[in-house]
XYZ file of C-alpha atoms in Angstrom:
343
model
C 101.710 164.856 148.223
C 101.020 161.289 148.761
C 103.306 158.724 147.081
C 102.084 155.958 145.201
C 102.311 152.258 146.979
C 104.923 150.473 146.525
C 104.433 146.637 145.168
C 103.485 144.370 148.760
C 106.505 141.965 148.934
C 104.953 139.018 151.289
C 101.110 138.661 152.425
C 99.303 136.683 154.658
C 96.131 134.967 153.822
C 93.758 133.403 157.491
C 90.020 132.004 157.084
C 87.625 133.257 159.791
C 84.179 133.018 160.430
C 82.333 129.557 159.119
C 83.676 126.818 157.625
C 83.208 126.394 154.358
C 84.119 123.265 151.580
C 85.879 124.740 149.066
C 87.952 127.522 151.548
C 91.943 125.273 151.360
C 91.376 125.417 147.126
C 91.002 129.059 148.095
C 94.048 128.693 150.778
C 96.461 126.848 148.542
C 95.499 128.857 145.249
C 96.155 131.930 147.244
C 99.495 130.600 148.480
C 100.842 129.618 145.098
C 99.687 132.308 142.982
C 101.727 134.788 146.138
C 104.785 132.188 145.626
C 104.870 132.544 142.453
C 104.210 136.349 141.781
C 107.600 136.734 144.236
C 106.205 137.057 147.181
C 105.995 136.170 151.042
C 103.475 134.356 152.230
C 102.298 134.293 155.817
C 99.794 131.968 156.954
C 97.830 132.749 159.906
C 96.050 129.603 162.202
C 92.937 130.573 163.930
C 91.171 132.623 162.109
C 91.405 136.834 163.912
C 92.543 135.531 166.627
C 95.219 134.138 164.836
C 96.269 138.646 164.393
C 96.074 139.021 167.583
C 97.488 136.259 169.266
C 100.698 136.610 166.695
C 103.853 133.851 167.193
C 103.403 130.753 165.591
C 100.896 131.478 164.089
C 101.107 133.521 161.710
C 104.547 131.954 159.718
C 105.834 132.121 156.603
C 104.350 128.775 154.403
C 105.864 127.207 151.217
C 104.280 125.496 147.943
C 104.538 121.797 149.627
C 102.486 122.783 152.968
C 99.081 123.317 151.158
C 100.084 120.134 149.165
C 96.671 117.728 149.062
C 94.185 119.898 151.307
C 92.599 120.849 147.229
C 89.653 118.374 148.615
C 89.514 118.842 151.849
C 86.153 120.190 153.254
C 87.022 122.639 156.787
C 90.244 124.496 157.190
C 93.471 123.658 156.960
C 94.433 126.852 158.908
C 90.651 126.225 161.118
C 89.193 129.884 162.148
C 87.628 130.697 165.666
C 85.608 134.551 166.965
C 87.555 137.146 169.075
C 86.225 138.717 171.077
C 90.420 140.649 171.279
C 89.776 141.499 167.073
C 86.662 143.571 168.623
C 89.122 146.302 170.362
C 91.367 149.226 169.753
C 93.670 146.437 171.500
C 93.547 143.817 170.091
C 93.717 145.333 166.613
C 96.223 147.350 168.044
C 99.121 143.548 168.926
C 97.447 141.938 165.227
C 98.946 145.571 162.941
C 102.025 144.367 165.391
C 102.580 141.044 164.451
C 101.694 142.125 161.253
C 104.397 144.951 160.647
C 107.217 142.228 162.796
C 107.065 140.133 159.915
C 106.706 142.552 157.288
C 103.243 141.855 156.093
C 100.610 144.730 154.485
C 98.641 142.796 152.085
C 95.935 140.582 153.704
C 93.224 138.209 152.255
C 91.271 137.731 154.100
C 88.425 134.388 153.625
C 84.745 134.746 154.583
C 81.863 136.390 156.049
C 79.900 138.973 156.894
C 81.465 139.897 160.485
C 84.762 139.134 159.237
C 85.447 141.026 156.523
C 83.378 144.422 158.019
C 85.767 143.014 160.992
C 89.116 143.644 158.499
C 87.991 146.347 157.033
C 87.257 148.461 160.690
C 91.021 147.606 161.153
C 92.319 148.638 157.531
C 90.313 151.685 158.151
C 92.817 152.334 161.491
C 95.363 151.507 160.498
C 97.658 155.090 159.949
C 96.283 155.186 162.753
C 96.856 151.873 165.116
C 100.661 152.499 162.763
C 100.791 156.077 164.815
C 100.555 154.994 168.374
C 102.233 151.865 167.624
C 105.728 154.187 167.372
C 104.508 156.005 169.770
C 104.333 152.898 172.624
C 107.703 152.644 171.605
C 106.766 149.217 170.112
C 108.035 149.328 166.881
C 110.351 152.135 164.755
C 109.360 155.049 162.732
C 111.282 153.315 159.233
C 109.303 150.356 159.872
C 106.508 152.445 160.322
C 106.769 154.856 157.461
C 108.033 151.090 155.717
C 104.045 150.295 156.031
C 102.090 153.011 155.380
C 98.656 151.262 153.872
C 97.759 148.229 154.280
C 96.704 146.281 151.260
C 92.591 143.336 151.951
C 91.534 141.911 149.543
C 87.900 139.466 150.988
C 86.108 136.625 149.325
C 83.488 134.954 150.387
C 83.200 131.659 152.476
C 80.086 130.789 153.509
C 77.222 127.937 152.750
C 74.929 131.088 153.186
C 74.689 132.188 150.273
C 73.873 136.074 151.367
C 76.842 138.487 150.441
C 76.067 140.935 147.805
C 78.877 141.419 145.043
C 79.293 137.686 144.115
C 76.233 135.065 142.419
C 78.173 132.208 144.570
C 79.848 132.246 147.556
C 82.817 129.708 148.719
C 80.945 126.673 149.939
C 77.626 126.913 149.034
C 77.256 124.887 146.678
C 79.019 122.093 148.437
C 76.566 122.789 150.921
C 74.051 122.749 148.698
C 74.251 118.896 147.715
C 74.470 118.043 151.117
C 71.083 118.513 151.917
C 70.083 117.496 148.833
C 71.516 113.914 149.877
C 69.716 114.213 152.929
C 66.360 114.862 151.628
C 66.706 112.204 149.043
C 67.102 109.198 150.920
C 64.646 110.976 153.525
C 62.685 109.675 150.466
C 62.608 106.523 151.406
C 61.674 105.362 154.194
C 59.220 108.682 153.694
C 57.691 107.054 151.323
C 57.539 103.530 152.570
C 55.455 105.178 155.889
C 53.518 107.609 153.917
C 54.925 110.296 156.074
C 55.273 113.890 155.876
C 58.806 115.069 156.985
C 59.555 118.937 157.441
C 62.870 119.141 156.872
C 64.769 122.633 158.208
C 68.170 124.115 156.543
C 70.611 126.218 157.048
C 70.895 129.787 155.745
C 70.505 133.008 158.520
C 68.435 135.194 156.548
C 68.987 134.075 153.453
C 66.332 131.255 151.191
C 69.323 130.465 148.618
C 69.367 126.289 150.250
C 66.264 125.709 151.085
C 64.679 127.446 147.732
C 66.969 125.458 145.289
C 67.324 122.724 147.510
C 63.531 122.227 147.514
C 63.158 122.299 143.346
C 66.604 119.727 143.681
C 64.082 117.197 145.903
C 60.526 118.117 144.088
C 59.588 119.015 147.695
C 56.310 120.458 148.160
C 56.316 123.476 149.708
C 59.067 125.877 150.954
C 59.072 128.542 153.178
C 62.056 131.056 153.028
C 63.093 134.712 154.658
C 62.497 136.557 151.056
C 59.170 135.813 150.546
C 57.147 136.432 153.483
C 53.428 133.996 153.477
C 50.713 136.685 154.798
C 50.232 135.349 159.239
C 46.713 134.328 158.375
C 47.057 132.288 155.080
C 50.305 130.571 154.265
C 49.066 127.065 156.529
C 45.765 126.968 155.907
C 46.967 128.121 151.757
C 49.739 125.282 152.538
C 47.483 122.040 154.042
C 45.199 122.549 151.509
C 48.785 121.726 148.559
C 49.199 118.571 150.241
C 46.689 117.590 150.294
C 45.372 117.454 147.752
C 48.995 115.526 146.876
C 47.856 112.674 149.113
C 43.971 112.535 147.663
C 46.022 111.740 143.665
C 48.006 109.343 145.757
C 50.946 110.732 147.066
C 52.994 108.590 149.822
C 54.709 111.654 151.308
C 54.637 114.821 151.683
C 57.819 117.544 152.240
C 57.919 121.251 153.454
C 62.031 123.022 153.395
C 62.090 125.731 156.177
C 64.722 128.224 155.992
C 66.005 128.592 158.940
C 65.374 132.264 158.780
C 61.843 131.558 157.627
C 59.696 134.594 158.960
C 55.929 135.585 158.412
C 54.637 139.194 156.835
C 53.828 139.960 160.971
C 57.926 138.886 161.914
C 56.843 135.685 163.401
C 59.548 133.072 163.496
C 58.801 129.941 161.287
C 60.319 127.449 162.484
C 59.732 123.690 161.824
C 58.491 122.878 165.273
C 55.688 125.467 164.592
C 54.604 123.531 160.761
C 54.655 119.909 161.939
C 51.971 121.351 164.927
C 50.282 122.407 162.177
C 50.506 119.550 159.389
C 48.775 117.561 162.852
C 46.411 119.349 163.634
C 44.638 120.270 160.576
C 45.933 116.566 158.448
C 46.016 114.039 160.498
C 50.086 113.891 159.381
C 52.011 111.412 161.724
C 55.223 114.243 160.508
C 58.775 113.928 161.301
C 61.837 116.794 161.194
C 64.763 116.637 160.691
C 67.287 119.556 161.275
C 70.503 119.215 159.220
C 72.800 120.576 160.800
C 75.968 120.338 161.021
C 76.293 117.807 157.810
C 75.298 120.890 155.679
C 78.875 121.932 156.052
C 80.772 118.838 156.143
C 82.511 116.491 153.886
C 85.220 117.626 150.602
C 84.074 120.446 148.538
C 81.944 119.766 145.489
C 84.177 120.088 142.159
C 83.056 124.015 141.174
C 84.122 124.605 145.072
C 87.667 123.364 144.259
C 87.192 125.550 141.037
C 85.448 128.704 142.603
C 88.074 128.946 145.002
C 90.867 128.269 142.604
C 90.417 130.680 140.361
C 88.980 133.746 143.170
C 91.900 133.252 144.647
C 95.058 133.514 142.642
C 92.362 136.909 141.871
C 93.457 137.473 145.583
C 95.849 138.440 144.490
C 96.108 138.623 141.409
C 95.004 141.904 143.288
C 97.058 142.745 145.200
C 99.899 142.922 143.038
C 97.896 144.761 141.279
C 96.552 147.705 142.929
C 98.695 148.274 146.481
C 97.655 150.269 148.925
C 93.597 150.724 146.894
C 90.326 150.051 148.021
C 89.386 147.195 149.736
C 88.476 144.363 147.177
C 86.119 141.399 147.120
C 86.531 139.232 144.714
C 83.648 136.825 143.134
C 81.487 135.567 140.626
C 79.160 137.368 138.440
C 77.465 135.936 134.856
C 80.137 132.934 135.400
C 82.978 135.380 134.900
C 85.025 137.002 138.089
C 84.995 140.480 139.105
C 86.623 141.943 141.990
C 84.366 144.731 143.314
C 84.283 147.620 146.590
C 84.730 145.704 149.193
C 82.313 148.469 150.904
C 79.338 147.789 149.075
């Protein structure tokens, strides 16, 4: 019979993948909630690379270490791509680094790739521990004390593209950045009677494009979730924009999600839209790709609140269900929820 997992005495928190405003608020909440629960809390620098490197990149922290970071954008812990973590050897080194510090609970703030990678790490954990004992890198007693890895995830991504939560950390702030930028473009577009094509991030998710189109009164939007007919969308878009000109509209705005495609799978790019408008409507067209400005800056009030609530709930999950199935902490219907990370 398997013994009931004991309550962890320590946990580690890391941020991984693309940075997102609100990550620091989540780290702050994890650290202070963990300390309040009597846990030793470790912060991992440079994401999954820090797990593999160990040393000073996995350090014990206290409440003062996360003071003053609530309002900061990006991630103070840093994030980095880690090819080594994709290998068995890299994950074995990460396991040793955690066990040497007595850590068997991990809170990860990242996107799909980061959460998928750390779940594989959790699945392999018992085998990795056995390999470390066989290689005399840890003792049998250390292995026996850390038979399971508790994993809890939060989605840090501006794309808002993860199942299990209505909003991801950073999406609201990115939407604010996009809206502010398009509002600024309104002025020059109207002054010169120009058309602007705005490309926004989101990978294969059209949330940022669609919501910013609604918020700014854009005239046309192209998103991955609703690919248009390959032979019809150009004509329909031009007809709508031309009708606006006929009634005296001084500007046209078309927003394109970076993952937009037609129903044949052909990419729809901002440059292609520009060419269509120039050729068919003889418009003066400019393209603006907002790029990484969408990620930056201080988090919105909602992202600070959301991240704080998720961070608190993540530690509660670690404390109340050690060694259980990995969980994703999210928000649904404005309620903090926990769901299967695997799902």
